[in-house]
mmCIF file of C-alpha atoms in Angstrom:
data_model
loop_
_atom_site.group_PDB
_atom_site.id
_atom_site.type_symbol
_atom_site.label_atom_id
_atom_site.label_comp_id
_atom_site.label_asym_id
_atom_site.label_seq_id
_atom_site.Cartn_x
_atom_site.Cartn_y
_atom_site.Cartn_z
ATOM 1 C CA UNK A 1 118.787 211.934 218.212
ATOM 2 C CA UNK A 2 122.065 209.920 217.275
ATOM 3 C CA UNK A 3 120.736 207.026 219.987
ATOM 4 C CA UNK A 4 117.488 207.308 218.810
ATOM 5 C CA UNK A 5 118.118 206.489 215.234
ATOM 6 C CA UNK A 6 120.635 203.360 216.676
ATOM 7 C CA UNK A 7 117.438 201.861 218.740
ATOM 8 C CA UNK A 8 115.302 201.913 215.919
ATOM 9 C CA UNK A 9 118.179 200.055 213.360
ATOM 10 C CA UNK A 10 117.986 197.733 216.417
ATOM 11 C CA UNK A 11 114.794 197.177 216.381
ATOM 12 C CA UNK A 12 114.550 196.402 212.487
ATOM 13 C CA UNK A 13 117.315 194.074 212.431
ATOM 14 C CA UNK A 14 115.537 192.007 215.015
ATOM 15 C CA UNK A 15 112.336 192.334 213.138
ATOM 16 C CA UNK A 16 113.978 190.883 209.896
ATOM 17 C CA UNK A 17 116.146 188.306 211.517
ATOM 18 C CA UNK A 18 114.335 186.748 214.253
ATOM 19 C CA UNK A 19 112.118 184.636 211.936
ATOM 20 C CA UNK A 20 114.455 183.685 209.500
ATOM 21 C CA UNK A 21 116.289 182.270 212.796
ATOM 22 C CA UNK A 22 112.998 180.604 213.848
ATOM 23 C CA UNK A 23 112.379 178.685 210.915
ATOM 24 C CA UNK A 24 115.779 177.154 210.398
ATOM 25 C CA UNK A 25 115.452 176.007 214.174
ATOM 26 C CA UNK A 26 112.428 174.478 213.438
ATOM 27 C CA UNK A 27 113.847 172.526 209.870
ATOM 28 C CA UNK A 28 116.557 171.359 212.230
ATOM 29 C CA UNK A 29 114.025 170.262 214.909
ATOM 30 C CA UNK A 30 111.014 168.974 213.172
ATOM 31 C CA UNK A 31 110.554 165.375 215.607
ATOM 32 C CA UNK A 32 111.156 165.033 219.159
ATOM 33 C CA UNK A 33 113.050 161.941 220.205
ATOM 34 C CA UNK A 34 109.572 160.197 221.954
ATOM 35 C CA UNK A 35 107.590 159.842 218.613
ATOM 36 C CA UNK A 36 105.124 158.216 220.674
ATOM 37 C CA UNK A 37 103.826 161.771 221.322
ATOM 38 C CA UNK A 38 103.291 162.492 218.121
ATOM 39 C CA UNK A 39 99.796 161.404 216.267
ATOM 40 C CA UNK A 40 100.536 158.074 214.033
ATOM 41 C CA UNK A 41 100.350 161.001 210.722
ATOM 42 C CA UNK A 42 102.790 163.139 212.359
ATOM 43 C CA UNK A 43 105.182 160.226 213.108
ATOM 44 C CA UNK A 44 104.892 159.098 209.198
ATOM 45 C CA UNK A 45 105.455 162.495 208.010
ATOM 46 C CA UNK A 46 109.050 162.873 209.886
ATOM 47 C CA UNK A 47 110.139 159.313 209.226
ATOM 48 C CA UNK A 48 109.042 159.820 205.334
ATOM 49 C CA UNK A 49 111.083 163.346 205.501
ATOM 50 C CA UNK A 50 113.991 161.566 207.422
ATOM 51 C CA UNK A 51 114.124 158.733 205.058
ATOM 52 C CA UNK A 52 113.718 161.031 202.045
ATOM 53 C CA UNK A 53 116.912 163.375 203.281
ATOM 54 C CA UNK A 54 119.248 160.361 203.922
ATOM 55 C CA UNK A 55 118.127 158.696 200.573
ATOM 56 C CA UNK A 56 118.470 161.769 198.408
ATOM 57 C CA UNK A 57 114.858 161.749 197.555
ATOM 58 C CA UNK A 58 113.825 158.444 197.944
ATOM 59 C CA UNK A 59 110.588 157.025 199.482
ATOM 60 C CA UNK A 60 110.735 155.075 201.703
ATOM 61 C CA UNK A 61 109.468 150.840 201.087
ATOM 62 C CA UNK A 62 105.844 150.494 202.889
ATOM 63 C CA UNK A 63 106.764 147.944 205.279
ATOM 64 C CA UNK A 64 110.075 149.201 206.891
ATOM 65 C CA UNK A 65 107.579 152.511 207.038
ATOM 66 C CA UNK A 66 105.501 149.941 208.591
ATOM 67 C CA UNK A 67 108.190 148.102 211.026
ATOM 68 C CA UNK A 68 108.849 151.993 212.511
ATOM 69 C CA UNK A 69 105.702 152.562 213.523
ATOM 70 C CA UNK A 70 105.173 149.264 215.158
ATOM 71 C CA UNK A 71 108.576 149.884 217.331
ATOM 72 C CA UNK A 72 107.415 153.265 218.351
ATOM 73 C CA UNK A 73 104.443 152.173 219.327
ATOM 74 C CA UNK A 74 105.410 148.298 220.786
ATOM 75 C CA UNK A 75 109.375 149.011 221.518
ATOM 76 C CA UNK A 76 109.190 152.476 222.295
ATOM 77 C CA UNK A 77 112.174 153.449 219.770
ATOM 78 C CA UNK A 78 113.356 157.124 219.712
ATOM 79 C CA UNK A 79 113.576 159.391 216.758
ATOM 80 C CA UNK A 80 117.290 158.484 216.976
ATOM 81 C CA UNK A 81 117.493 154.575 216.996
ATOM 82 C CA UNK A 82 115.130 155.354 213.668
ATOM 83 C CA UNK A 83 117.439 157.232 212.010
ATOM 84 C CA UNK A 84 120.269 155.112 213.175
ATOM 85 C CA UNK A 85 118.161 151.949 211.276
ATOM 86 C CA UNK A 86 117.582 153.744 208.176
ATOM 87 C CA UNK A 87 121.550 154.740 207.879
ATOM 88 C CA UNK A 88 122.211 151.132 208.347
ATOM 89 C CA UNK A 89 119.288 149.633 206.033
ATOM 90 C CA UNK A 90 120.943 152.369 203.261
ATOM 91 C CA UNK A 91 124.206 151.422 203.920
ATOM 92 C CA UNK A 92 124.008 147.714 202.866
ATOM 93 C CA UNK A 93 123.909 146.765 199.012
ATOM 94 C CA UNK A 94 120.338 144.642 199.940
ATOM 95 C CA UNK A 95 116.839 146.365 200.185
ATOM 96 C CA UNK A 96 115.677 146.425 203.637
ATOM 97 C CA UNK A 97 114.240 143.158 205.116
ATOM 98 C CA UNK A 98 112.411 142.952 208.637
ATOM 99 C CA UNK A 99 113.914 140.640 211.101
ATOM 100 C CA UNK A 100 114.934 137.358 210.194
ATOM 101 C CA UNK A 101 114.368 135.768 213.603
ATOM 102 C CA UNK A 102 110.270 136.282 213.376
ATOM 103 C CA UNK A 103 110.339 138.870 216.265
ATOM 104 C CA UNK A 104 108.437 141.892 214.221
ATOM 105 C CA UNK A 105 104.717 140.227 213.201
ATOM 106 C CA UNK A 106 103.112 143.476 211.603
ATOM 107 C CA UNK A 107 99.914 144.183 212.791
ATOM 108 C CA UNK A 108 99.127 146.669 209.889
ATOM 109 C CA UNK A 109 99.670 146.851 205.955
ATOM 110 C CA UNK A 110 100.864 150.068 204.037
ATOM 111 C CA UNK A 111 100.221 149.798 200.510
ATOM 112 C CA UNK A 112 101.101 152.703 198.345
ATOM 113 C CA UNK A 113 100.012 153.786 194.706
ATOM 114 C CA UNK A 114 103.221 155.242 193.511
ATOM 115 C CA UNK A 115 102.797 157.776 190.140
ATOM 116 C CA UNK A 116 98.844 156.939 190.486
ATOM 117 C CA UNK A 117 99.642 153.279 189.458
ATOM 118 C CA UNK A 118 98.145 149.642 190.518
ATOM 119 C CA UNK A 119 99.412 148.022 192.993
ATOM 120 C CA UNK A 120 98.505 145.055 194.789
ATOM 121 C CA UNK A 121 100.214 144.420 198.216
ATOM 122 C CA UNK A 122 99.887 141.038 200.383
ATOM 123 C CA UNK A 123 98.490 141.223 203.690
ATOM 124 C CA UNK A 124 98.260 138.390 206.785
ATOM 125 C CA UNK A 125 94.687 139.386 207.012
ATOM 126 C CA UNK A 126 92.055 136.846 207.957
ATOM 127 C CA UNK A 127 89.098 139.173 207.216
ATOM 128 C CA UNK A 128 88.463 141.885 205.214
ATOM 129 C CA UNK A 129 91.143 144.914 205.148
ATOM 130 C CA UNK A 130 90.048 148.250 206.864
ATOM 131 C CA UNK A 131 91.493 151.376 206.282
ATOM 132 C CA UNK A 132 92.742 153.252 209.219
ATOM 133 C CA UNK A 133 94.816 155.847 208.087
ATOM 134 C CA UNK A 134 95.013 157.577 204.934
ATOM 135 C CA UNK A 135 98.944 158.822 204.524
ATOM 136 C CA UNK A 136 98.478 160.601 200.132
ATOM 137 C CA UNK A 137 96.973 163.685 199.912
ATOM 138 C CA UNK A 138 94.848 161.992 197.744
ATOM 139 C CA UNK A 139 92.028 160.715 199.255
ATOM 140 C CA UNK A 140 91.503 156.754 199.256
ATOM 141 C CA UNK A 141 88.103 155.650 198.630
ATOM 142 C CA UNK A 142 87.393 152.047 198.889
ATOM 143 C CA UNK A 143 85.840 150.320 195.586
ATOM 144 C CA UNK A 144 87.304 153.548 193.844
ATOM 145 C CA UNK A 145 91.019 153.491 194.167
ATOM 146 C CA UNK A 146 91.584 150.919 196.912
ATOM 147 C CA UNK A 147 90.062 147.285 197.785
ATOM 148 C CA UNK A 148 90.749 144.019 199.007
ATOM 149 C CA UNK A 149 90.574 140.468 198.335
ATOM 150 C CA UNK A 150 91.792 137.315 200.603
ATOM 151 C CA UNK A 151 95.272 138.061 201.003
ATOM 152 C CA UNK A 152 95.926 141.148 199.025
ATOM 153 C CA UNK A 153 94.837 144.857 199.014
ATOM 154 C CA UNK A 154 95.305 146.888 196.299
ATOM 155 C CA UNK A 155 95.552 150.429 195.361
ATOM 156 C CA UNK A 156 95.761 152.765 192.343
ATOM 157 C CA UNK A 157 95.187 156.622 191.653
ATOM 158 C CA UNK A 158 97.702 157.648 194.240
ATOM 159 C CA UNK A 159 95.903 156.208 196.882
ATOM 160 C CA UNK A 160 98.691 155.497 200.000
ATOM 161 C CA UNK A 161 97.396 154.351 203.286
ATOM 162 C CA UNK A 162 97.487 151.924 206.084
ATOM 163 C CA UNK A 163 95.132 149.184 206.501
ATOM 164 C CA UNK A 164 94.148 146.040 209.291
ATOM 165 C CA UNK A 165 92.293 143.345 209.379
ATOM 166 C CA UNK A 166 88.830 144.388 210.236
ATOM 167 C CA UNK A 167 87.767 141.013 211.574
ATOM 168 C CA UNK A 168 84.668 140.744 208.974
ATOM 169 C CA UNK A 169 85.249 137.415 207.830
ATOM 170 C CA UNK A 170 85.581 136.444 203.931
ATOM 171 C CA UNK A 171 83.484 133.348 204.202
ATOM 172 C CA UNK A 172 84.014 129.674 203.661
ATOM 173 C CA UNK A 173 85.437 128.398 200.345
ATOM 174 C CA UNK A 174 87.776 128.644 197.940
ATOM 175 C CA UNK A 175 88.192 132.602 197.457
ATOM 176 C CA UNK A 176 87.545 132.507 193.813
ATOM 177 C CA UNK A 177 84.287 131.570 194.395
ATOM 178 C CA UNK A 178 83.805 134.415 196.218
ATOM 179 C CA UNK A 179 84.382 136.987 194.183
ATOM 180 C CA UNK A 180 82.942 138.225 190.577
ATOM 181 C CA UNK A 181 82.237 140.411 188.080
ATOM 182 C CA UNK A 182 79.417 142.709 186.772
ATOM 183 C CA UNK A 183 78.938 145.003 183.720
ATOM 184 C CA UNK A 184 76.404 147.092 182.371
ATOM 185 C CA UNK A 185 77.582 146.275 178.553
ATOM 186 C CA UNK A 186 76.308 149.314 176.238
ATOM 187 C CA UNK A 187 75.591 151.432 179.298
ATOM 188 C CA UNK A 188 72.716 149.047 179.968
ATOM 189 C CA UNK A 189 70.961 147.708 182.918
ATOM 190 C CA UNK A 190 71.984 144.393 184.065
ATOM 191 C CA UNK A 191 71.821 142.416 187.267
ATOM 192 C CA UNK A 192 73.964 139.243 188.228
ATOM 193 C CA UNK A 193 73.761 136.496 190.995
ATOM 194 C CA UNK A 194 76.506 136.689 193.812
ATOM 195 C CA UNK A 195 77.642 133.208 194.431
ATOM 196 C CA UNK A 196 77.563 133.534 198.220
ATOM 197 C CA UNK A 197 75.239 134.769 201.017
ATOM 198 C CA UNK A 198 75.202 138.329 202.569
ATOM 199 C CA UNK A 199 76.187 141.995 200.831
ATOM 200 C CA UNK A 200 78.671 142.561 198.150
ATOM 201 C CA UNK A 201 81.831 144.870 198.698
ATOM 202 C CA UNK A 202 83.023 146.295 195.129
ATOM 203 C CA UNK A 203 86.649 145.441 195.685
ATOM 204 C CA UNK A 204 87.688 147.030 191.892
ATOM 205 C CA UNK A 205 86.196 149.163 189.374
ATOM 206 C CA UNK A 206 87.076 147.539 186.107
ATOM 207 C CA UNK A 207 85.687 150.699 183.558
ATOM 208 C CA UNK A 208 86.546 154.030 182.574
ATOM 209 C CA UNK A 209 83.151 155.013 184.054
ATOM 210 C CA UNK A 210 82.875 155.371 188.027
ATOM 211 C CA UNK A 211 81.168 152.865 189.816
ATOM 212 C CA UNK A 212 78.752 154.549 192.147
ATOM 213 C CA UNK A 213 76.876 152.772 195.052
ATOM 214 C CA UNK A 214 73.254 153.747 194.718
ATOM 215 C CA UNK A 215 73.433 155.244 191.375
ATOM 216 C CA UNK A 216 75.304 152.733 188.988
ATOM 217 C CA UNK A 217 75.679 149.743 190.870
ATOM 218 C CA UNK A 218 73.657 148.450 193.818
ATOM 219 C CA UNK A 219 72.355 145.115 194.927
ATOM 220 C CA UNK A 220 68.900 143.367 196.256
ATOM 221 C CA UNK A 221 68.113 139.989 197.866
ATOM 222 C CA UNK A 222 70.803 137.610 195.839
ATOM 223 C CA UNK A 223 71.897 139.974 193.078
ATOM 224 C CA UNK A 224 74.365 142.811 192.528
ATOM 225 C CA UNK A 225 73.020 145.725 189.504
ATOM 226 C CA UNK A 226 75.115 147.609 187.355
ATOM 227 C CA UNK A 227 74.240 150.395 184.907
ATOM 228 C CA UNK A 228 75.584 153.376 182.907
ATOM 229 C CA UNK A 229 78.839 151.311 181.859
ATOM 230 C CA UNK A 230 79.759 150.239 185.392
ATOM 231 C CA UNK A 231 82.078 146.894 185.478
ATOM 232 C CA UNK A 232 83.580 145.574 188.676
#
């Protein structure tokens, strides 16, 4: 009876200790030394988290974020020579710059909407910038909380993600002359000539009220509509 009753305190403690030992193994071991393996999220989520616990909280700037991935995927760095960088980058009293000697050239752009605000980050692009992978929770919608001009996406709303040239071409001329605005003043109709050939991106919503393709904004032959209050 006596041996019993010890088996079965046996087999409780187990029961209540064996996954409180599991999940501090796995807050000790959340990235294997070959990111590579890892799916391009999964390798921003542990160098955000790694950054974050060095820092004290801090997020980490968008292009060394960007720099990491490019050297796990180009340079085949480990989950330690990472770590190893970002001790360094926070040791010294200057913000992190790439390399001086021109031997990173990013072939991506992270540009992050931090506390929901505008931002507006340069980019190398020749073309038009393409969203490949959004990194918020909140989801980025292009010509509703992120867009791009020659040179420069921009974000707002939260809105973090990484972006690449998408090889559509901007056109000839001077860029301001490709780009313009629309607005349906007193919620009403209105229709206005694009000063170039082919269709119209809405690269920022201007108003309070959302710009919706097919419903409050649209275009036909040389002209872009807007209605209900649109502006962009």
């Amino acid at each position: 009876m006596l041996r019993t009753f010890f088996i079965l305190l046996l087999v409780i403690a187990a029961g209540s200790f064996s996954p409180v030992s599991k999940a501090q193994y796995d807050s000790r071991a959340y990235a294997p030394e070959n990111l590579s393996q890892l799916s391009v999220s999964d390798q921003i989520r542990v160098i955000d988290r790694e950054y974050s616990e060095q820092s004290r909280g801090r997020e980490i700037p968008d292009d060394q974020l960007d720099f990491y991935l490019d050297q796990v995927k180009y340079s085949r760095w480990t989950f330690s020579r990472i770590k190893s960088d970002i001790s360094t980058s926070l040791g010294g009293s200057n913000n992190w710059r790439p390399p001086s000697n021109g031997s990173w050239k990013p072939t991506s752009v992270i540009c992050s909407s931090r506390d929901s605000r505008y931002a507006e980050c340069r980019t190398h692009f020749r073309g038009r910038a393409r969203l490949i992978e959004n990194i918020s929770n909140t989801r980025c919608i292009e010509g509703q909380n992120w867009g791009s001009r020659q040179g420069t996406v921009w974000v707002e709303g939260g809105c973090r993600a990484r972006f690449v040239d998408s090889g559509n071409s901007w056109g000839g001329g001077d860029v301001n002359s490709q780009t313009f605005t629309c607005e349906s003043t007193g919620n009403r109709y209105r229709e206005c000539r694009k000063p170039y050939n082919g269709n119209a991106t809405l690269t920022r919503q201007l108003s309070d009220t959302r710009c919706v393709q097919g419903r409050t904004w649209g275009q036909k032959h040389n002209e872009v509509w807007v209605s209900g209050g649109c502006r962009a």
